[in-house]
Amino acid sequence: MREYQDRAEARPDPFILYEYFDLLEQSQSAVAMLLEAPRETVVFVSNASMGVNTILRNMMWDADLKDEILHFDTIYGGCGNTVDYMVESSYGRVSSRVIHLSYPCEDSEIVTAFQDAVQASIRDGKRPRICIFDVVTSVPGVRFPFEAVTAACKEAGILSLIDGAQGIGMVGLNLSRTDPDFFVSNCHKWLHVPRGCAVLYVPLRNQHLMRSPLPTSHGFISKPRPGQPVAQRNAPVPMKSPSHFLNNFNFVGTLDNSPYLCVKDSIQWRHDVLGGEDRILAYQRDLARKGGRLVAEALGTWVLDNEAGTLTECAMVNIPLPFGIVPDGTVSDEDRNRVGSRGENDEQVHYVIPREHATKVTAWIKQTLMDEYNTFIMIYTYHDRWFARISAQVYLDEDDFRWAGMTLRAVSERVVSERPMCS
């Protein structure tokens, strides 16, 4: 990345005009091959949220006010807010519908929940237009049956938008086979590309829907207006691709796009140094499962998974901490600020904490892990339990997970002894 930045800063005009687009095309070709997608169907954006925003903001909603966006309740917060904004800014042209899940659940249950939501939308007089779902959900961090839900979208005649923020480099992907209507995945998470870089895939059949990148820039072509000629404006860079889609997204103004140029180098490094994608994915998946069990043993809890084991078909594991949440008012005044009551319905909930303290406890755990243990572990609450979401990256091994288990155990014991909710 530094090399590309230095070349751009040393001679900006020659680099942008004569080198940048060739380098960009090399990275696009490399990532297209990795995704098993046609070269002309992939472009880069800064992150997955930008990709989701680009897709939704290019959608044209029908004036009959029946269009509906479907999404699961595990949607990434920023993307959920984008859906809310689309509903708010459309003046009633589009609504949204949430599909509720309760993990651990089987893949078939997720597909059924989607199909039930489609039927409910139709019964309510709505027209389900597009469904947003993940490759690996963020909270909890589990593999989503994106292939099966994509197929269910096709069967229902609904557009599929796969948010693969956690995807490329962690889960095997074949977009030609899965054939979603839209797909975006961060390259700066599991593909080892510098921040921020995401690949946006739009098959040829849908590229006419993507009228503009964000922001609209030099590749945009306006539609003819009655009695007015189409504006011919000068572009500062050559629009040399025969694809309007590529021209539209390849240059959107002066930005540091050096991470985009690193994609080909990252993929090459993963092949030459790490042994290729198959070896990487297998190592990460195996380490996540073994490491997850080690952390669970240290905490005296378990690993979140379903009976089929599909939730852990990725490189993330979710392990509950040994304490849970109880509703406000269910703890006596004497115990109100004291942790130590055993959960009634779960032998592995060793302590309970009033809900009013949950946010403070979560913040304290994260801050303590960073300040005193020099690490970061994603801590979140789900179904009245605290969970640790741990990622099995290639630079980790089982000893790292043993250390994580001991660290989480020590911090959990400190929650009990130091009572940070009372400070």
Coordinates of C-alpha atoms in Angstrom, one line a residue:
M1 CA 0.0 0.0 0.0
R2 CA 2.8 2.4 0.9
E3 CA 4.4 1.8 -2.5
Y4 CA 1.2 2.6 -4.4
Q5 CA 0.7 5.7 -2.2
D6 CA 4.3 6.9 -2.8
R7 CA 3.9 6.4 -6.6
A8 CA 0.7 8.4 -6.5
E9 CA 2.1 11.2 -4.5
A10 CA 5.3 11.4 -6.5
R11 CA 3.6 12.0 -9.8
P12 CA -0.2 12.2 -9.3
D13 CA -1.3 13.0 -12.8
P14 CA 0.7 10.3 -14.6
F15 CA -0.1 7.7 -12.0
I16 CA -3.9 8.4 -12.1
L17 CA -4.1 8.8 -15.9
Y18 CA -1.7 6.0 -17.0
E19 CA -1.1 3.5 -14.2
Y20 CA -4.0 3.4 -11.8
F21 CA -6.7 1.9 -14.1
D22 CA -4.4 -0.9 -15.3
L23 CA -3.5 -1.8 -11.7
L24 CA -7.2 -1.6 -10.7
E25 CA -8.1 -3.9 -13.5
Q26 CA -5.5 -6.4 -12.3
S27 CA -7.1 -6.4 -8.8
Q28 CA -10.6 -6.7 -10.2
S29 CA -9.5 -9.7 -12.3
A30 CA -7.9 -11.3 -9.3
V31 CA -10.8 -10.9 -7.0
A32 CA -13.3 -12.0 -9.8
M33 CA -11.3 -15.2 -10.2
L34 CA -11.4 -15.8 -6.4
L35 CA -15.1 -15.3 -6.3
E36 CA -15.6 -17.3 -9.5
A37 CA -17.5 -14.4 -11.1
P38 CA -17.1 -12.7 -14.5
R39 CA -14.5 -9.9 -14.5
E40 CA -17.1 -7.3 -15.7
T41 CA -19.3 -7.9 -12.7
V42 CA -17.0 -6.7 -9.9
V43 CA -15.9 -3.3 -8.7
F44 CA -14.5 -1.9 -5.5
V45 CA -16.1 0.3 -2.8
S46 CA -14.7 1.4 0.5
N47 CA -16.6 -1.0 2.7
A48 CA -19.6 -3.3 2.9
S49 CA -21.9 -0.7 4.3
M50 CA -21.1 1.5 1.3
G51 CA -22.0 -1.4 -1.0
V52 CA -25.4 -2.0 0.7
N53 CA -26.1 1.8 0.6
T54 CA -25.2 2.0 -3.0
I55 CA -27.6 -0.9 -3.9
L56 CA -30.5 0.3 -1.8
R57 CA -30.2 4.0 -2.9
N58 CA -30.2 3.0 -6.5
M59 CA -33.5 1.1 -6.1
M60 CA -36.6 2.7 -7.6
W61 CA -39.7 2.0 -5.5
D62 CA -43.1 1.8 -7.1
A63 CA -45.6 4.6 -6.7
D64 CA -48.3 2.2 -5.6
L65 CA -46.6 2.1 -2.1
K66 CA -46.5 -1.7 -2.0
D67 CA -42.8 -2.4 -2.2
E68 CA -41.2 -4.0 0.9
I69 CA -37.6 -4.7 2.0
L70 CA -37.2 -7.9 4.0
H71 CA -34.3 -8.5 6.4
F72 CA -33.4 -10.6 9.4
D73 CA -33.2 -9.3 12.9
T74 CA -29.5 -10.2 12.8
I75 CA -28.8 -7.5 10.2
Y76 CA -25.7 -5.4 10.9
G77 CA -26.7 -2.2 12.7
G78 CA -25.6 0.2 10.1
C79 CA -27.4 -1.7 7.3
G80 CA -30.5 -1.9 9.4
N81 CA -30.3 1.9 9.8
T82 CA -29.9 2.2 6.1
V83 CA -33.2 0.3 5.6
D84 CA -34.9 2.6 8.1
Y85 CA -33.6 5.6 6.2
M86 CA -34.9 4.2 2.9
V87 CA -38.3 3.7 4.4
E88 CA -38.2 7.2 6.0
S89 CA -37.0 9.0 2.9
S90 CA -39.3 7.2 0.4
Y91 CA -42.5 9.0 1.5
G92 CA -44.3 5.7 1.9
R93 CA -43.1 4.1 -1.3
V94 CA -41.3 1.3 0.5
S95 CA -41.8 -0.4 3.9
S96 CA -39.7 -3.0 5.7
R97 CA -40.3 -6.3 7.4
V98 CA -38.1 -8.0 10.0
I99 CA -37.7 -11.8 10.0
H100 CA -37.0 -12.9 13.6
L101 CA -34.6 -15.7 14.4
S102 CA -33.6 -17.4 17.6
Y103 CA -30.2 -19.0 17.7
P104 CA -29.2 -21.8 17.8
C105 CA -31.5 -22.8 14.9
E106 CA -31.2 -25.1 11.9
D107 CA -30.6 -23.8 8.3
S108 CA -34.0 -25.2 7.3
E109 CA -35.7 -23.1 10.0
I110 CA -34.1 -20.0 8.6
V111 CA -35.3 -20.7 5.1
T112 CA -38.8 -21.4 6.4
A113 CA -38.8 -18.2 8.3
F114 CA -38.0 -16.3 5.1
Q115 CA -40.7 -18.1 3.2
D116 CA -43.2 -17.3 5.9
A117 CA -42.3 -13.7 5.9
V118 CA -42.8 -13.5 2.1
Q119 CA -46.3 -15.0 2.4
A120 CA -47.1 -12.6 5.3
S121 CA -46.0 -9.7 3.2
I122 CA -48.2 -10.7 0.3
R123 CA -51.2 -11.3 2.7
D124 CA -50.7 -7.8 4.0
G125 CA -51.0 -6.4 0.4
K126 CA -47.3 -5.7 0.1
R127 CA -44.8 -6.6 -2.7
P128 CA -41.6 -8.1 -1.3
R129 CA -38.9 -6.7 -3.6
I130 CA -35.5 -7.4 -2.0
C131 CA -34.2 -9.4 1.0
I132 CA -30.9 -8.5 2.8
F133 CA -29.0 -11.3 4.5
D134 CA -25.4 -12.2 5.5
V135 CA -22.7 -14.7 4.7
V136 CA -21.7 -14.7 8.4
T137 CA -23.8 -12.7 10.7
S138 CA -22.2 -10.2 13.0
V139 CA -24.1 -10.8 16.3
P140 CA -24.0 -13.7 16.8
G141 CA -21.0 -14.5 14.5
V142 CA -22.4 -17.6 12.8
R143 CA -22.5 -18.9 9.2
F144 CA -25.8 -18.0 7.5
P145 CA -27.3 -20.3 4.9
F146 CA -26.9 -17.7 2.3
E147 CA -26.9 -20.1 -0.6
A148 CA -30.3 -21.6 0.4
V149 CA -31.8 -18.2 1.1
T150 CA -30.6 -17.0 -2.3
A151 CA -32.3 -19.9 -4.0
A152 CA -35.5 -19.2 -2.0
C153 CA -35.4 -15.6 -3.1
K154 CA -35.2 -16.8 -6.8
E155 CA -38.1 -19.1 -6.2
A156 CA -40.2 -16.2 -4.7
G157 CA -39.2 -13.7 -7.4
I158 CA -37.4 -11.5 -4.9
L159 CA -34.0 -9.8 -5.3
S160 CA -31.2 -11.1 -3.1
L161 CA -28.7 -8.8 -1.5
I162 CA -25.9 -10.7 0.3
D163 CA -24.0 -8.6 2.9
G164 CA -20.8 -10.5 3.1
A165 CA -19.0 -8.1 5.3
Q166 CA -17.5 -11.2 6.9
G167 CA -17.1 -13.4 3.9
I168 CA -14.3 -13.4 1.3
G169 CA -11.2 -15.0 2.8
M170 CA -13.2 -16.8 5.5
V171 CA -15.9 -18.8 3.7
G172 CA -15.7 -20.4 0.3
L173 CA -17.6 -18.4 -2.3
N174 CA -18.7 -19.3 -5.8
L175 CA -20.9 -16.4 -7.1
S176 CA -21.5 -18.0 -10.4
R177 CA -23.1 -21.0 -8.7
T178 CA -24.9 -19.1 -5.9
D179 CA -25.9 -16.4 -8.4
P180 CA -27.2 -13.6 -6.0
D181 CA -28.6 -10.4 -7.4
F182 CA -26.2 -8.3 -5.4
F183 CA -23.2 -9.2 -3.2
V184 CA -20.7 -7.2 -1.2
S185 CA -17.8 -8.3 0.9
N186 CA -15.1 -6.6 2.9
C187 CA -11.6 -7.4 1.6
H188 CA -10.0 -5.7 4.6
K189 CA -11.2 -8.3 7.2
W190 CA -10.3 -11.8 6.1
L191 CA -8.5 -11.3 2.8
H192 CA -5.7 -9.3 4.5
V193 CA -6.1 -6.2 2.4
P194 CA -5.5 -2.8 4.0
R195 CA -8.6 -0.8 5.1
G196 CA -10.9 0.1 3.5
C197 CA -11.8 -2.1 0.6
A198 CA -14.8 -4.1 -0.3
V199 CA -15.8 -5.9 -3.5
L200 CA -19.2 -5.2 -5.0
Y201 CA -20.7 -7.8 -7.3
V202 CA -23.6 -7.0 -9.6
P203 CA -24.4 -9.6 -12.4
L204 CA -24.9 -8.2 -15.9
R205 CA -28.7 -8.7 -15.6
N206 CA -28.9 -6.1 -12.8
Q207 CA -26.2 -3.6 -13.8
H208 CA -28.8 -1.3 -15.4
L209 CA -30.3 -0.9 -11.9
M210 CA -27.1 0.6 -10.5
R211 CA -27.3 4.0 -12.1
S212 CA -24.8 5.7 -9.8
P213 CA -22.0 5.1 -7.3
L214 CA -21.9 7.0 -4.1
P215 CA -21.1 9.8 -4.7
T216 CA -22.3 10.2 -8.3
S217 CA -19.2 11.0 -10.3
H218 CA -17.7 11.1 -13.8
G219 CA -19.1 7.8 -15.1
F220 CA -22.7 8.7 -14.7
I221 CA -24.8 9.0 -17.8
S222 CA -28.1 10.8 -17.4
K223 CA -31.2 9.7 -19.2
P224 CA -32.5 11.7 -22.2
R225 CA -35.1 14.4 -21.3
P226 CA -37.7 15.5 -23.8
G227 CA -36.5 18.4 -25.8
Q228 CA -33.1 18.5 -24.1
P229 CA -29.8 17.0 -25.3
V230 CA -27.9 14.7 -23.0
A231 CA -25.2 16.8 -21.3
Q232 CA -21.7 16.0 -22.5
R233 CA -19.3 16.8 -19.7
N234 CA -15.5 16.4 -19.6
A235 CA -14.1 13.7 -17.4
P236 CA -10.6 14.2 -15.9
V237 CA -9.7 10.6 -16.4
P238 CA -10.2 8.2 -19.4
M239 CA -13.5 6.3 -19.4
K240 CA -11.9 3.5 -21.5
S241 CA -14.0 0.5 -20.4
P242 CA -16.8 -0.6 -22.7
S243 CA -18.8 -1.3 -19.6
H244 CA -20.8 1.6 -18.2
F245 CA -20.9 -0.2 -14.9
L246 CA -17.1 -0.3 -14.6
N247 CA -16.7 3.3 -15.7
N248 CA -19.3 4.4 -13.2
F249 CA -17.5 2.9 -10.2
N250 CA -13.8 2.9 -11.2
F251 CA -13.3 6.6 -10.4
V252 CA -15.5 8.6 -8.1
G253 CA -13.2 11.5 -7.4
T254 CA -10.0 12.1 -5.5
L255 CA -9.6 9.4 -2.9
D256 CA -6.8 7.2 -1.6
N257 CA -7.7 4.0 -3.5
S258 CA -4.4 2.3 -2.8
P259 CA -6.2 -0.5 -0.8
Y260 CA -8.0 -1.5 -4.0
L261 CA -4.7 -1.9 -5.8
C262 CA -3.5 -4.2 -3.0
V263 CA -6.1 -6.9 -3.6
K264 CA -4.1 -8.7 -6.3
D265 CA -1.0 -8.6 -4.1
S266 CA -2.9 -10.0 -1.1
I267 CA -4.4 -12.8 -3.1
Q268 CA -0.9 -13.7 -4.5
W269 CA 0.6 -13.6 -1.0
R270 CA -2.1 -15.9 0.3
H271 CA -1.3 -18.3 -2.5
D272 CA 2.5 -18.1 -2.3
V273 CA 3.1 -17.8 1.4
L274 CA 0.1 -19.3 3.1
G275 CA -0.6 -22.2 0.7
G276 CA -3.8 -21.0 -1.0
E277 CA -7.4 -20.4 -0.2
D278 CA -8.4 -24.1 0.5
R279 CA -5.6 -24.4 3.1
I280 CA -6.4 -21.1 4.7
L281 CA -10.2 -21.8 5.0
A282 CA -9.6 -25.3 6.4
Y283 CA -7.1 -24.0 9.0
Q284 CA -9.3 -21.2 10.1
R285 CA -12.4 -23.4 10.4
D286 CA -10.6 -26.2 12.3
L287 CA -8.9 -23.7 14.6
A288 CA -12.2 -22.0 15.4
R289 CA -13.9 -25.3 16.4
K290 CA -10.9 -26.5 18.5
G291 CA -10.3 -23.1 20.0
G292 CA -13.9 -22.5 20.8
R293 CA -14.0 -25.7 22.8
L294 CA -10.9 -24.6 24.7
V295 CA -12.5 -21.3 25.6
A296 CA -15.7 -22.9 26.6
E297 CA -13.9 -25.4 28.9
A298 CA -12.1 -22.5 30.6
L299 CA -15.3 -20.7 31.2
G300 CA -17.4 -23.8 32.1
T301 CA -19.9 -23.0 29.3
W302 CA -20.4 -24.1 25.7
V303 CA -20.0 -23.1 22.0
L304 CA -23.1 -21.7 20.2
D305 CA -24.0 -24.2 17.4
N306 CA -27.0 -26.1 16.0
E307 CA -27.4 -29.9 15.8
A308 CA -26.1 -30.0 12.2
G309 CA -23.0 -28.0 13.1
T310 CA -23.5 -25.5 10.3
L311 CA -23.3 -22.4 12.5
T312 CA -19.6 -23.0 13.0
E313 CA -18.9 -23.7 9.3
C314 CA -16.8 -20.5 9.3
A315 CA -13.9 -19.0 11.3
M316 CA -15.9 -17.5 14.1
V317 CA -17.2 -19.0 17.4
N318 CA -19.4 -17.7 20.0
I319 CA -19.0 -18.7 23.7
P320 CA -21.3 -17.5 26.5
L321 CA -19.7 -16.0 29.6
P322 CA -20.7 -17.6 32.9
F323 CA -23.3 -15.0 33.8
G324 CA -26.6 -13.8 32.5
I325 CA -29.1 -11.0 32.6
V326 CA -32.3 -10.9 34.7
P327 CA -35.1 -8.4 34.2
D328 CA -35.1 -5.3 36.4
G329 CA -37.2 -5.8 39.5
T330 CA -36.5 -9.6 39.8
V331 CA -33.5 -9.2 42.1
S332 CA -34.2 -8.3 45.7
D333 CA -33.1 -5.0 47.1
E334 CA -30.6 -6.8 49.2
D335 CA -29.0 -8.4 46.1
R336 CA -29.6 -5.5 43.7
N337 CA -26.0 -4.5 43.4
R338 CA -24.4 -7.8 44.2
V339 CA -23.6 -10.4 41.6
G340 CA -23.9 -14.0 42.8
S341 CA -27.4 -15.3 42.3
R342 CA -27.5 -18.5 40.3
G343 CA -29.7 -18.7 37.2
E344 CA -32.8 -20.9 37.7
N345 CA -33.1 -22.4 34.2
D346 CA -29.5 -22.8 33.2
E347 CA -26.9 -24.5 35.3
Q348 CA -24.2 -22.8 33.3
V349 CA -25.3 -19.3 34.2
H350 CA -23.3 -19.0 37.4
Y351 CA -24.3 -15.4 38.1
V352 CA -27.1 -13.0 37.2
I353 CA -27.0 -9.3 36.7
P354 CA -30.0 -6.9 36.6
R355 CA -30.7 -5.7 33.1
E356 CA -30.2 -2.1 34.1
H357 CA -26.5 -2.8 34.5
A358 CA -26.0 -4.7 31.3
T359 CA -24.6 -1.9 29.1
K360 CA -22.2 -0.8 31.8
V361 CA -20.9 -4.3 32.3
T362 CA -20.3 -4.8 28.6
A363 CA -18.4 -1.6 28.3
W364 CA -16.3 -2.4 31.4
I365 CA -15.3 -5.8 30.0
K366 CA -14.3 -4.4 26.6
Q367 CA -12.3 -1.6 28.2
T368 CA -10.6 -3.9 30.7
L369 CA -9.6 -6.3 27.9
M370 CA -8.0 -3.5 26.0
D371 CA -6.4 -1.5 28.8
E372 CA -5.2 -4.3 31.1
Y373 CA -4.8 -7.4 28.8
N374 CA -3.8 -5.6 25.6
T375 CA -6.4 -7.4 23.5
F376 CA -9.8 -6.9 22.0
I377 CA -12.5 -9.6 22.1
M378 CA -16.0 -8.8 20.8
I379 CA -18.4 -9.0 23.8
Y380 CA -22.1 -8.7 23.2
T381 CA -25.4 -9.7 24.8
Y382 CA -27.9 -12.1 23.1
H383 CA -30.9 -13.7 24.6
D384 CA -30.0 -12.4 28.1
R385 CA -26.5 -13.9 28.0
W386 CA -23.1 -12.3 27.5
F387 CA -21.1 -13.9 24.6
A388 CA -17.6 -13.6 23.4
R389 CA -17.2 -13.8 19.6
I390 CA -13.7 -15.0 18.7
S391 CA -12.2 -15.1 15.2
A392 CA -9.7 -17.8 14.1
Q393 CA -7.3 -15.9 12.0
V394 CA -4.3 -17.5 10.3
Y395 CA -1.8 -15.8 12.7
L396 CA -3.4 -17.5 15.7
D397 CA -3.1 -21.1 17.1
E398 CA -4.6 -23.1 19.9
D399 CA -2.4 -21.5 22.5
D400 CA -4.0 -18.1 21.7
F401 CA -7.4 -19.6 22.4
R402 CA -6.2 -21.1 25.7
W403 CA -4.9 -17.6 26.6
A404 CA -8.3 -16.1 25.5
G405 CA -10.2 -18.6 27.7
M406 CA -8.0 -17.9 30.7
T407 CA -8.3 -14.1 30.1
L408 CA -12.1 -14.2 29.8
R409 CA -12.3 -16.3 32.9
A410 CA -10.2 -13.9 34.9
V411 CA -12.3 -10.9 33.6
S412 CA -15.5 -12.8 34.4
E413 CA -14.3 -13.4 37.9
R414 CA -13.5 -9.7 38.3
V415 CA -17.1 -8.8 37.2
V416 CA -18.2 -10.8 40.3
S417 CA -15.5 -9.5 42.7
E418 CA -15.2 -5.9 41.5
R419 CA -18.8 -5.3 40.6
P420 CA -18.1 -2.6 37.9
M421 CA -21.9 -2.0 37.6
C422 CA -21.8 -0.4 41.1
S423 CA -18.9 2.0 40.5

